[in-house]
mmCIF file of C-alpha atoms and ligand atoms in Angstrom:
data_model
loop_
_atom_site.group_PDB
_atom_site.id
_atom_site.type_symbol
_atom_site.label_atom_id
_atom_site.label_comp_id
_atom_site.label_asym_id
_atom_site.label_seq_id
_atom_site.Cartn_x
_atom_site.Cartn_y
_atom_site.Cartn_z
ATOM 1 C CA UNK A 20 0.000 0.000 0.000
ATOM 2 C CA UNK A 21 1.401 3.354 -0.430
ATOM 3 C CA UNK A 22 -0.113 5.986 0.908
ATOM 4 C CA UNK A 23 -2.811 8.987 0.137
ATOM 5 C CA UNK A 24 -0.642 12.619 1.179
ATOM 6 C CA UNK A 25 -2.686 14.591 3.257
ATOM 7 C CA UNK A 26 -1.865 17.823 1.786
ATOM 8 C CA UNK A 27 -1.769 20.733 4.889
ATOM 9 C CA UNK A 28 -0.076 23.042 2.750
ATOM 10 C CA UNK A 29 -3.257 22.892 0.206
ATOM 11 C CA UNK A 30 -5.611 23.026 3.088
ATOM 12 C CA UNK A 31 -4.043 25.603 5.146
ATOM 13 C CA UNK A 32 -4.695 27.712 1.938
ATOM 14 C CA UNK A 33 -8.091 26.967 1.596
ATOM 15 C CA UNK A 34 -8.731 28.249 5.286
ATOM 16 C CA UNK A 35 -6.367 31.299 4.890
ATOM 17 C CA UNK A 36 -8.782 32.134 1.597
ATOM 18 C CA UNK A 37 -11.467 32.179 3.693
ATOM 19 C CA UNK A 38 -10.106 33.951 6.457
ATOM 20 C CA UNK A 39 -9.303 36.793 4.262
ATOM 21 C CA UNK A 40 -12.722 37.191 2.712
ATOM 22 C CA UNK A 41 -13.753 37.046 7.053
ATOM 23 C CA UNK A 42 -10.862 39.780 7.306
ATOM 24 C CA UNK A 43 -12.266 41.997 4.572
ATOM 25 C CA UNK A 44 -16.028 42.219 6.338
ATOM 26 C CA UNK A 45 -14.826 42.904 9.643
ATOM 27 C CA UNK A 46 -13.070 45.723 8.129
ATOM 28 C CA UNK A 47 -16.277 46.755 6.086
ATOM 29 C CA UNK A 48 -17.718 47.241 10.005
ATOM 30 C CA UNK A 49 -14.546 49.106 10.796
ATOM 31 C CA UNK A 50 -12.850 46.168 12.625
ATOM 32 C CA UNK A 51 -9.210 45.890 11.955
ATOM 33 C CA UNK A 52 -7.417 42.401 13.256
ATOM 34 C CA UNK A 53 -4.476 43.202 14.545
ATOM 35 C CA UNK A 54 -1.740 40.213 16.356
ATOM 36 C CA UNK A 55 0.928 41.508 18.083
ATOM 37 C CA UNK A 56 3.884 38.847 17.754
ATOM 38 C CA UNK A 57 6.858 39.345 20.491
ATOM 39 C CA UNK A 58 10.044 37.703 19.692
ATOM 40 C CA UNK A 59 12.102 37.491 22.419
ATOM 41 C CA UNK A 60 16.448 36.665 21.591
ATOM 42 C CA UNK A 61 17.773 35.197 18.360
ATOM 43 C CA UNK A 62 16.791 32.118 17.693
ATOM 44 C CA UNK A 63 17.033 31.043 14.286
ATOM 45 C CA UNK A 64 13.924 28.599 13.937
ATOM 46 C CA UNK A 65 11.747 31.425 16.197
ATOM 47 C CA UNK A 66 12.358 34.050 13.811
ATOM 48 C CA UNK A 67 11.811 32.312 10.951
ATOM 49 C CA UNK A 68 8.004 31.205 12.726
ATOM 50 C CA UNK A 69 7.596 34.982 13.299
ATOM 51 C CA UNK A 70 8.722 35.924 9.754
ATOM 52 C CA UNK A 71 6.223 33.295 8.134
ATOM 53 C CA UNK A 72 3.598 33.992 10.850
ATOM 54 C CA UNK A 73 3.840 37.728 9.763
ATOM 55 C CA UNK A 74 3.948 37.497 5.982
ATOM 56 C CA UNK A 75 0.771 35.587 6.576
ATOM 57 C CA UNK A 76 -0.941 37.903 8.186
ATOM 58 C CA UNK A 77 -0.130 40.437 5.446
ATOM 59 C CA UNK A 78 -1.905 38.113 2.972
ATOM 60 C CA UNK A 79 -4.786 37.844 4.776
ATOM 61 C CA UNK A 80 -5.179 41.047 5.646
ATOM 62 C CA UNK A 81 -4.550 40.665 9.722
ATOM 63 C CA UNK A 82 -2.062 44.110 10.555
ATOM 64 C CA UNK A 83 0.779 42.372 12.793
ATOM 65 C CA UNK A 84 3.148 44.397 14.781
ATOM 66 C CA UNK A 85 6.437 43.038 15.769
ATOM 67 C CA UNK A 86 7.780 43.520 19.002
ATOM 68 C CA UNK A 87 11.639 42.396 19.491
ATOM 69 C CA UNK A 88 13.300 42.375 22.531
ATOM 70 C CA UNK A 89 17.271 40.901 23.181
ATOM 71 C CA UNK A 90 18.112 37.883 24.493
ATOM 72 C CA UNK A 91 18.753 39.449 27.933
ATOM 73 C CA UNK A 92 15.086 40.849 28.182
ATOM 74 C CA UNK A 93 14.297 40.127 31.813
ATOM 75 C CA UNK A 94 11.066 38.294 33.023
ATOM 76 C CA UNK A 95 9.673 41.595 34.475
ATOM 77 C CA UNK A 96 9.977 43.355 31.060
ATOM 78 C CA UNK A 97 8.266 41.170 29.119
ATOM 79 C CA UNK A 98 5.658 40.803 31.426
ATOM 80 C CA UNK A 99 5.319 44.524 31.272
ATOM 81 C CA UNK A 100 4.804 44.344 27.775
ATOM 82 C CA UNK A 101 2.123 41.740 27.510
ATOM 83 C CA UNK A 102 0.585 43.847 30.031
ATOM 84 C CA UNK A 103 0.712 46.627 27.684
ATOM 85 C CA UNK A 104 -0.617 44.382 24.446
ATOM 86 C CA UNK A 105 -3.260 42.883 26.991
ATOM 87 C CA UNK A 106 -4.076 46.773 27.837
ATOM 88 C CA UNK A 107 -3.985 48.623 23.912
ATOM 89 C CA UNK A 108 -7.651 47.589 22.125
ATOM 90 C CA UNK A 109 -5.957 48.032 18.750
ATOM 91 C CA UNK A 110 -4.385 44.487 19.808
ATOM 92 C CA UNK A 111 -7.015 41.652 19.469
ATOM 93 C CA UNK A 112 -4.153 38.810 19.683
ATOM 94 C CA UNK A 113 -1.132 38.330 21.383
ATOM 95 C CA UNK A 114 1.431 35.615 20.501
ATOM 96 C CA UNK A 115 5.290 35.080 22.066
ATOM 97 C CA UNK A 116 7.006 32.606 20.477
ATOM 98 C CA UNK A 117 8.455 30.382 22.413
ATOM 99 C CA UNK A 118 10.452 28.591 23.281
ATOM 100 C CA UNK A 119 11.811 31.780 25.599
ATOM 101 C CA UNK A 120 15.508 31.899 26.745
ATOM 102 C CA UNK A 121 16.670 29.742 29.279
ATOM 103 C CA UNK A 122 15.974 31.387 32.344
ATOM 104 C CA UNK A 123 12.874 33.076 31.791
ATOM 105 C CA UNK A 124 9.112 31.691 33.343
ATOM 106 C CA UNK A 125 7.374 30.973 30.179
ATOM 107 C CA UNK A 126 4.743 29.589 32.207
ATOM 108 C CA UNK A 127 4.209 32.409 34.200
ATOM 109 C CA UNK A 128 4.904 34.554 30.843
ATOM 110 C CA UNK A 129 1.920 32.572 28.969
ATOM 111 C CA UNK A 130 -0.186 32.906 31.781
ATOM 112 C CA UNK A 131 -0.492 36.696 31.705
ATOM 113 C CA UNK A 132 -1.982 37.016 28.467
ATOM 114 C CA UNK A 133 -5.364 37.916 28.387
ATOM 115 C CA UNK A 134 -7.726 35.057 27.796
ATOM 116 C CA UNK A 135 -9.248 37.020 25.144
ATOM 117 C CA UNK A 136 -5.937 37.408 23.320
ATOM 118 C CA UNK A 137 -4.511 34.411 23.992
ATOM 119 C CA UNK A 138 -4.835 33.248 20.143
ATOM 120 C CA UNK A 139 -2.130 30.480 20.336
ATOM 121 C CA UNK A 140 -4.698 28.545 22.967
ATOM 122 C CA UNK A 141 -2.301 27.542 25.239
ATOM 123 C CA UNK A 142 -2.763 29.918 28.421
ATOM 124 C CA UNK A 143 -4.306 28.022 31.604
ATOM 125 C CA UNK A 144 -7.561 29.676 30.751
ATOM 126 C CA UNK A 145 -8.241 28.227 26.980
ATOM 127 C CA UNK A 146 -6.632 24.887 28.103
ATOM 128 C CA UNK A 147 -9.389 24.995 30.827
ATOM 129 C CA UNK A 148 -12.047 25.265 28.619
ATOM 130 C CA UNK A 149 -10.615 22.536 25.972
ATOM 131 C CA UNK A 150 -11.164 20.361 29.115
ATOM 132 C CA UNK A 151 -14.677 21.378 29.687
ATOM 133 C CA UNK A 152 -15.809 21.195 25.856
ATOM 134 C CA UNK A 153 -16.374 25.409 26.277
ATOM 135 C CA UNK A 154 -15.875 27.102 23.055
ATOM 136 C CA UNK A 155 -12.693 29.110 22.953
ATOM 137 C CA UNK A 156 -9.347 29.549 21.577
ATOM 138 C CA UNK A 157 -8.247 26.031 20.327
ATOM 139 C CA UNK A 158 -4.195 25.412 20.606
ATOM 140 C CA UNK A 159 -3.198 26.331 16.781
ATOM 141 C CA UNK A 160 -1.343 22.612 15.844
ATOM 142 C CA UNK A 161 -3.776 20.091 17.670
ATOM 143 C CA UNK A 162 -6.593 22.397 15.887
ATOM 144 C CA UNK A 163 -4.778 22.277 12.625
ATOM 145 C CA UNK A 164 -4.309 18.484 13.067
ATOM 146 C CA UNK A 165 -8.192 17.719 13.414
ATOM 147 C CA UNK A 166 -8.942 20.414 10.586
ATOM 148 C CA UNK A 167 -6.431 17.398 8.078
ATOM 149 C CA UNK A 168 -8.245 14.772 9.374
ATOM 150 C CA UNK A 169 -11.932 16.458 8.463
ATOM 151 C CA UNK A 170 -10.621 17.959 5.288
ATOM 152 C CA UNK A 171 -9.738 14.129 4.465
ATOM 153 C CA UNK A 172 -13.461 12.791 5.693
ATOM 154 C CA UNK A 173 -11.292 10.434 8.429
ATOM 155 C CA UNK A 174 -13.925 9.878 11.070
ATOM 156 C CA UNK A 175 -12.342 9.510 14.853
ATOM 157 C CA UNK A 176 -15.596 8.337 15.832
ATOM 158 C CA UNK A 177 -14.846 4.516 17.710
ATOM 159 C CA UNK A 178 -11.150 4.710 16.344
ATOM 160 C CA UNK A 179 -7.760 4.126 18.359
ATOM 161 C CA UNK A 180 -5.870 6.757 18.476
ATOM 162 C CA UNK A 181 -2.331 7.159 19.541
ATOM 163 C CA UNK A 182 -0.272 10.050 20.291
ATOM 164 C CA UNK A 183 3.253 9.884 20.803
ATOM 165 C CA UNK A 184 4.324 13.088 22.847
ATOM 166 C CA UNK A 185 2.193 14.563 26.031
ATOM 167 C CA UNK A 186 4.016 18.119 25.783
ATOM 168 C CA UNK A 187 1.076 21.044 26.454
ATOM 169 C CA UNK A 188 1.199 22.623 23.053
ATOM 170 C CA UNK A 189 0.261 19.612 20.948
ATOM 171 C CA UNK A 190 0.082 15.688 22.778
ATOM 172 C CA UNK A 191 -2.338 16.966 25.503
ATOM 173 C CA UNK A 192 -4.775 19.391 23.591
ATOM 174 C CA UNK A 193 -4.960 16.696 20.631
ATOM 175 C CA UNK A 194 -6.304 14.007 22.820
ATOM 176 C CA UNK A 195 -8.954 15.910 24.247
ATOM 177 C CA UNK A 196 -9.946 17.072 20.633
ATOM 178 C CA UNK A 197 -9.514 13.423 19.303
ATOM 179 C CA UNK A 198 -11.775 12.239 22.416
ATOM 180 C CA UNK A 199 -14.277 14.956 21.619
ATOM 181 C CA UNK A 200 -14.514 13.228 18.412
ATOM 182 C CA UNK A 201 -15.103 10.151 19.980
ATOM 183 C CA UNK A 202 -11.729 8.301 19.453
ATOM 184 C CA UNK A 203 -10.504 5.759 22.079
ATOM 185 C CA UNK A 204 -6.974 7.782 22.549
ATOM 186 C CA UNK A 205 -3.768 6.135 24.018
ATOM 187 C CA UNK A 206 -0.748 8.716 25.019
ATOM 188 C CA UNK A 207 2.758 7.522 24.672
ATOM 189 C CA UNK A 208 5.647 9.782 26.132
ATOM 190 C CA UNK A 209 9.532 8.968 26.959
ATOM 191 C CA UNK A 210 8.505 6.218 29.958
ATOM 192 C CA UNK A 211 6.153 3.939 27.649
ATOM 193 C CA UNK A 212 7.983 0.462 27.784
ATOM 194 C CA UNK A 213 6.569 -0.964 24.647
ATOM 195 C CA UNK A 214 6.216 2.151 21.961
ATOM 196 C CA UNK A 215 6.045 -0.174 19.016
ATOM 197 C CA UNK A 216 3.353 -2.148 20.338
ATOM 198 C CA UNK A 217 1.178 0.894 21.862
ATOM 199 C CA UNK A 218 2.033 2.561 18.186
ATOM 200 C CA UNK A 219 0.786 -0.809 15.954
ATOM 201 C CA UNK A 220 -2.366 -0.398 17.313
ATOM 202 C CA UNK A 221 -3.106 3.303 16.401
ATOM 203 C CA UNK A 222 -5.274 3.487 13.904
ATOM 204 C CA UNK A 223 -4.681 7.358 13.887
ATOM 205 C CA UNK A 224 -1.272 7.847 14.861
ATOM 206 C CA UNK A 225 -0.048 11.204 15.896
ATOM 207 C CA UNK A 226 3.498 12.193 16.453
ATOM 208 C CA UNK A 227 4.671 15.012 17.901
ATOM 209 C CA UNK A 228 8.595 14.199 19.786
ATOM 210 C CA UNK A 229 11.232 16.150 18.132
ATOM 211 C CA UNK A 230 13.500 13.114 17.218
ATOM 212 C CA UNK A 231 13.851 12.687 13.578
ATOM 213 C CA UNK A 232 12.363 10.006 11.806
ATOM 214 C CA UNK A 233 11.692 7.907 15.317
ATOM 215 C CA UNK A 234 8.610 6.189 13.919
ATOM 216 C CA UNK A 235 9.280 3.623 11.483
ATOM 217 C CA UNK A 236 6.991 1.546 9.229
ATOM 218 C CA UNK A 237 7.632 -1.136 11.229
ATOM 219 C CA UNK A 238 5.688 0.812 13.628
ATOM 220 C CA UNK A 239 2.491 1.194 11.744
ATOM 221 C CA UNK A 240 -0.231 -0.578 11.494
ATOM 222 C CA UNK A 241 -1.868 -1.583 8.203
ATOM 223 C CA UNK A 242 -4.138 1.030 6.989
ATOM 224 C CA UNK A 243 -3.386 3.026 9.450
ATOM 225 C CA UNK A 244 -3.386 7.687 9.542
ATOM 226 C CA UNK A 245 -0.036 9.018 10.421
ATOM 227 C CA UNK A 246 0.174 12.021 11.067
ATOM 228 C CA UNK A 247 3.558 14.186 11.634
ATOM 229 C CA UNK A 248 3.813 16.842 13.603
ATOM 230 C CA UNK A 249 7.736 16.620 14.198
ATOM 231 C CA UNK A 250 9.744 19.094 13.144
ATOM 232 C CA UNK A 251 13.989 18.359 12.845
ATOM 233 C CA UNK A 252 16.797 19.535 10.914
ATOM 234 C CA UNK A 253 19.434 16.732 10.051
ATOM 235 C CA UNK A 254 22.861 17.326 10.061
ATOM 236 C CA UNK A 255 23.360 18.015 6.476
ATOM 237 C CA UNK A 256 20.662 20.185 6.488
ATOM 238 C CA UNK A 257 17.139 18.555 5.599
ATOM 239 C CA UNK A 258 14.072 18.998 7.207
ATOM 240 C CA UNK A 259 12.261 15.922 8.801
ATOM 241 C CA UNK A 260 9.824 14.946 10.581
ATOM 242 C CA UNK A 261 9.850 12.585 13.502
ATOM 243 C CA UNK A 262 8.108 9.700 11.470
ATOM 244 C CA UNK A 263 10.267 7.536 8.644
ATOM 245 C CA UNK A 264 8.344 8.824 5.815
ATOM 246 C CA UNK A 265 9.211 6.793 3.015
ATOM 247 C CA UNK A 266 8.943 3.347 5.325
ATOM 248 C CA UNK A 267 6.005 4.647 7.158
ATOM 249 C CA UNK A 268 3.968 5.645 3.515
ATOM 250 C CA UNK A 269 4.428 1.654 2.650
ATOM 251 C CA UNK A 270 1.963 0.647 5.331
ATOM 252 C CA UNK A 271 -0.525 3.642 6.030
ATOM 253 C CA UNK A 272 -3.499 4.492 4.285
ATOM 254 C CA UNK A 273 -3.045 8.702 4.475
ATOM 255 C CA UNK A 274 0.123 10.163 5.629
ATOM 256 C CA UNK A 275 0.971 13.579 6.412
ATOM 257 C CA UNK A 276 4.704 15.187 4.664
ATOM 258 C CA UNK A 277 6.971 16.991 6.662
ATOM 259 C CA UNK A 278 7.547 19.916 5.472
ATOM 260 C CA UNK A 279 3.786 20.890 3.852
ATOM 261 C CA UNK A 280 1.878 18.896 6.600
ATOM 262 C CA UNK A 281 1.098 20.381 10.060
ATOM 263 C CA UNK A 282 3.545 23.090 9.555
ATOM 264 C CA UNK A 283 1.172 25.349 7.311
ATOM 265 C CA UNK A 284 -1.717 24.412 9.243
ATOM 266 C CA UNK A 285 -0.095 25.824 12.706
ATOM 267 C CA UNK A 286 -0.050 29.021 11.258
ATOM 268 C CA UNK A 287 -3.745 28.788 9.355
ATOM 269 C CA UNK A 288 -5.214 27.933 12.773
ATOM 270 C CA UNK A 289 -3.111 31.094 14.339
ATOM 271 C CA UNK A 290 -4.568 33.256 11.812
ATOM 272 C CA UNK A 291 -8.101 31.960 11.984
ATOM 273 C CA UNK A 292 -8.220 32.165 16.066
ATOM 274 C CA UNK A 293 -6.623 35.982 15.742
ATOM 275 C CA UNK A 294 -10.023 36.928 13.393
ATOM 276 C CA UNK A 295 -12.278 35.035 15.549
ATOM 277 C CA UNK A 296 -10.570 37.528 18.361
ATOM 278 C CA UNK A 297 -11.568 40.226 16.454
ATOM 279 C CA UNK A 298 -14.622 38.784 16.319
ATOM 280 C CA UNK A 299 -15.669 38.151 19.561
ATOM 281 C CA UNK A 300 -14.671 41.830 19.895
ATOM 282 C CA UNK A 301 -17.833 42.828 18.171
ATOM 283 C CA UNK A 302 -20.177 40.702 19.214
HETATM 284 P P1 LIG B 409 8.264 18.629 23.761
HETATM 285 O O1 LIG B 409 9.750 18.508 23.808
HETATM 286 O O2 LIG B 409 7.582 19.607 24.620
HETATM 287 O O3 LIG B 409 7.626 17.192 24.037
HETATM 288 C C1 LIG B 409 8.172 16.058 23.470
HETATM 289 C C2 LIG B 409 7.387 14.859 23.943
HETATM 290 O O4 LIG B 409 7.973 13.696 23.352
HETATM 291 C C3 LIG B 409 7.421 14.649 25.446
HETATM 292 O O5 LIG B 409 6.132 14.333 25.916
HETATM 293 C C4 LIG B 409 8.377 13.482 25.622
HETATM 294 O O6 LIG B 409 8.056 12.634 26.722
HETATM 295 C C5 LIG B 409 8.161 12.713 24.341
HETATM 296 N N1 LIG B 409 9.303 11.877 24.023
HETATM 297 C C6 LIG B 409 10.602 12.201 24.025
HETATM 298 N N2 LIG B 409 11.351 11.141 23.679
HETATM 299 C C7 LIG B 409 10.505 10.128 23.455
HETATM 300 C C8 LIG B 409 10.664 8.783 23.078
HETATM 301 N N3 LIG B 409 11.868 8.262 22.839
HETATM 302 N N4 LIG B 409 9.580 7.999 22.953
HETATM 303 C C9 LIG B 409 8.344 8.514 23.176
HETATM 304 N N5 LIG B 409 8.121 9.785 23.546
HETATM 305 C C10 LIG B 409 9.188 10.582 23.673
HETATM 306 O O7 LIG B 409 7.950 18.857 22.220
HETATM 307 P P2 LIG B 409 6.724 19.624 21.461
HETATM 308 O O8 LIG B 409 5.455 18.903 21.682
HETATM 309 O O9 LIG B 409 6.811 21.057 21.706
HETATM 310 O O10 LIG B 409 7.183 19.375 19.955
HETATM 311 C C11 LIG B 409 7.342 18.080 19.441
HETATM 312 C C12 LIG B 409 7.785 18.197 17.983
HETATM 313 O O11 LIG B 409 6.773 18.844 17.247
HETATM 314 C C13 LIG B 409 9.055 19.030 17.760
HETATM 315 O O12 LIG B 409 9.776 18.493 16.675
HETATM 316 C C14 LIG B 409 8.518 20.380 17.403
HETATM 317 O O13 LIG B 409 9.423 21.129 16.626
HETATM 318 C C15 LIG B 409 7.304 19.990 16.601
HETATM 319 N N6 LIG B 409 6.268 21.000 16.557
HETATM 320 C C16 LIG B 409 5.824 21.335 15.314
HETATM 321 C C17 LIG B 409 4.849 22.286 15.191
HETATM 322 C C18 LIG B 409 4.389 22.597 13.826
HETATM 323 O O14 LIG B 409 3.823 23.647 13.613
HETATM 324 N N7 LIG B 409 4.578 21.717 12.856
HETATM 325 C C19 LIG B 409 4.293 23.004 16.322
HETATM 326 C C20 LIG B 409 4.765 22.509 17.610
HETATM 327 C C21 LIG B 409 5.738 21.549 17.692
HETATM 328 P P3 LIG B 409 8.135 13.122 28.275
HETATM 329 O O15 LIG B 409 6.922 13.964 28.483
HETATM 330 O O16 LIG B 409 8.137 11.864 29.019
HETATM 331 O O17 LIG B 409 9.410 13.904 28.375
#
């Protein structure tokens, strides 16, 4: 078997295409969207997530102001400027990239961000509400992940589902979306004894580690969804994801790529919580 490519890069589009059309009404009513990004240091991968988080906004039609501060910003300063984001009502949503400099709280950093500008979904307030079913801010990746699955007509509904990876941003948020959908959902982290076996039984399997090419066919079951959410740069250079595609696309049924798979549909899901900010604004 060789497997159908679920296509996040032509999906992400789709929604972006969308979005901008939802851009261009709220600014018929005089709303302008506007994120505020804050990039804290010099991190090569961050700023190129700001930089293609940015340009994207520009296409859509979402005004994004950049906020830059060195390495050796202290925790008390950037605090003091998400207080000032959570304070100015030109800002609807607030992202900091992470991950911060070593040193710095990003807990107590993502905390301070207004719930109703908290567009990346991961402050204790939106994660709170994921866990009651509330409507609110959705984490951007899980929510990109589940938007694949739909665009693909894959049904969760009395599936196994395994995630490999339990980190805040994606492993927890996607199992209580893939529950929500009714999927039986396993969670495998660094401690699980037998990852192969846990893994051959997913019939969604979801990766997110940060160890390139980890999974390999081997490791999937007949038939099965894998999708990659890993993101690693080999030595000479190429970028992977944390699943063996070329093994792993002999045994699935749908497969995501790495890049062009949840990459694009991070930032989509970004963009389309930042306008329903501006939405909720008006309504
Ligand atoms: P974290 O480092 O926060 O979490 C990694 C998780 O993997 C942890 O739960 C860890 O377990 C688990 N893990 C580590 N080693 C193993 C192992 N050998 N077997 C099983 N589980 C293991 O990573 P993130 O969730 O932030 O990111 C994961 C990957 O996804 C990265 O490559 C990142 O770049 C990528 N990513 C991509 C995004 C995109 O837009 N495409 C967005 C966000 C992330 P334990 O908890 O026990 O330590």
């Amino acid at each position: 078997m060789t497997a159908e490519l679920i296509d996040g890069k032509k999906i992400a589009a789709r929604i972006k295409e969308d979005l901008k059309k939802e851009a261009e009404e709220l600014k018929a009513k005089g709303i302008h969207p506007v994120l505020a990004a804050v990039l804290v240091g010099e991190d090569p991968a961050s700023k190129k997530y700001i930089a293609s988080k940015e340009k994207t906004c520009e296409a859509i039609g979402i005004n994004s102001i950049g906020y830059k501060l060195p390495k050796s910003a202290s925790q008390k300063e950037i605090i003091e400027l998400v207080d000032t984001l959570n304070a100015d009502s030109r800002v609807n949503g607030i992202l900091v990239q992470l991950p911060l400099p070593k040193g710095l709280n990003e807990k107590e950093i993502m905390s301070r961000i207004s719930p109703d500008k908290d567009v990346d979904g991961i402050g204790p307030h939106a994660l709170g509400r994921l866990v009651l079913d509330d409507p609110g801010f959705i984490p951007c990746t899980p929510h990109g992940v589940m938007k694949m699955i739909e665009a693909y007509n894959i049904t969760p509904y009395g599936k196994h589902a395994v995630i490999v990876g339990r980190s805040v941003i994606v492993g927890k948020p996607l199992a209580l979306l893939l529950l929500r959908k009714n999927a039986t959902v396993t969670m495998c982290h660094s401690k699980t004894s037998n990852l192969k076996e846990e893994c051959l039984r997913a019939d969604i399997l979801c990766v997110a580690v940060g160890k390139a090419e980890m999974i390999t066919g081997d490791m999937v079951k007949e038939g099965a969804v894998v999708i990659d959410i890993g993101v690693n740069v080999t030595s000479d250079g190429k970028l992977v994801g944390d699943v063996d595609f070329d093994t792993a696309k002999e045994r699935a049924a749908y497969i995501t790529p790495v890049p062009g798979g949840a990459g694009p549909m991070t930032i989509a899901m970004l963009m389309y919580n930042t306008v329903l900010a501006a939405k909720m604004r008006c309504s």
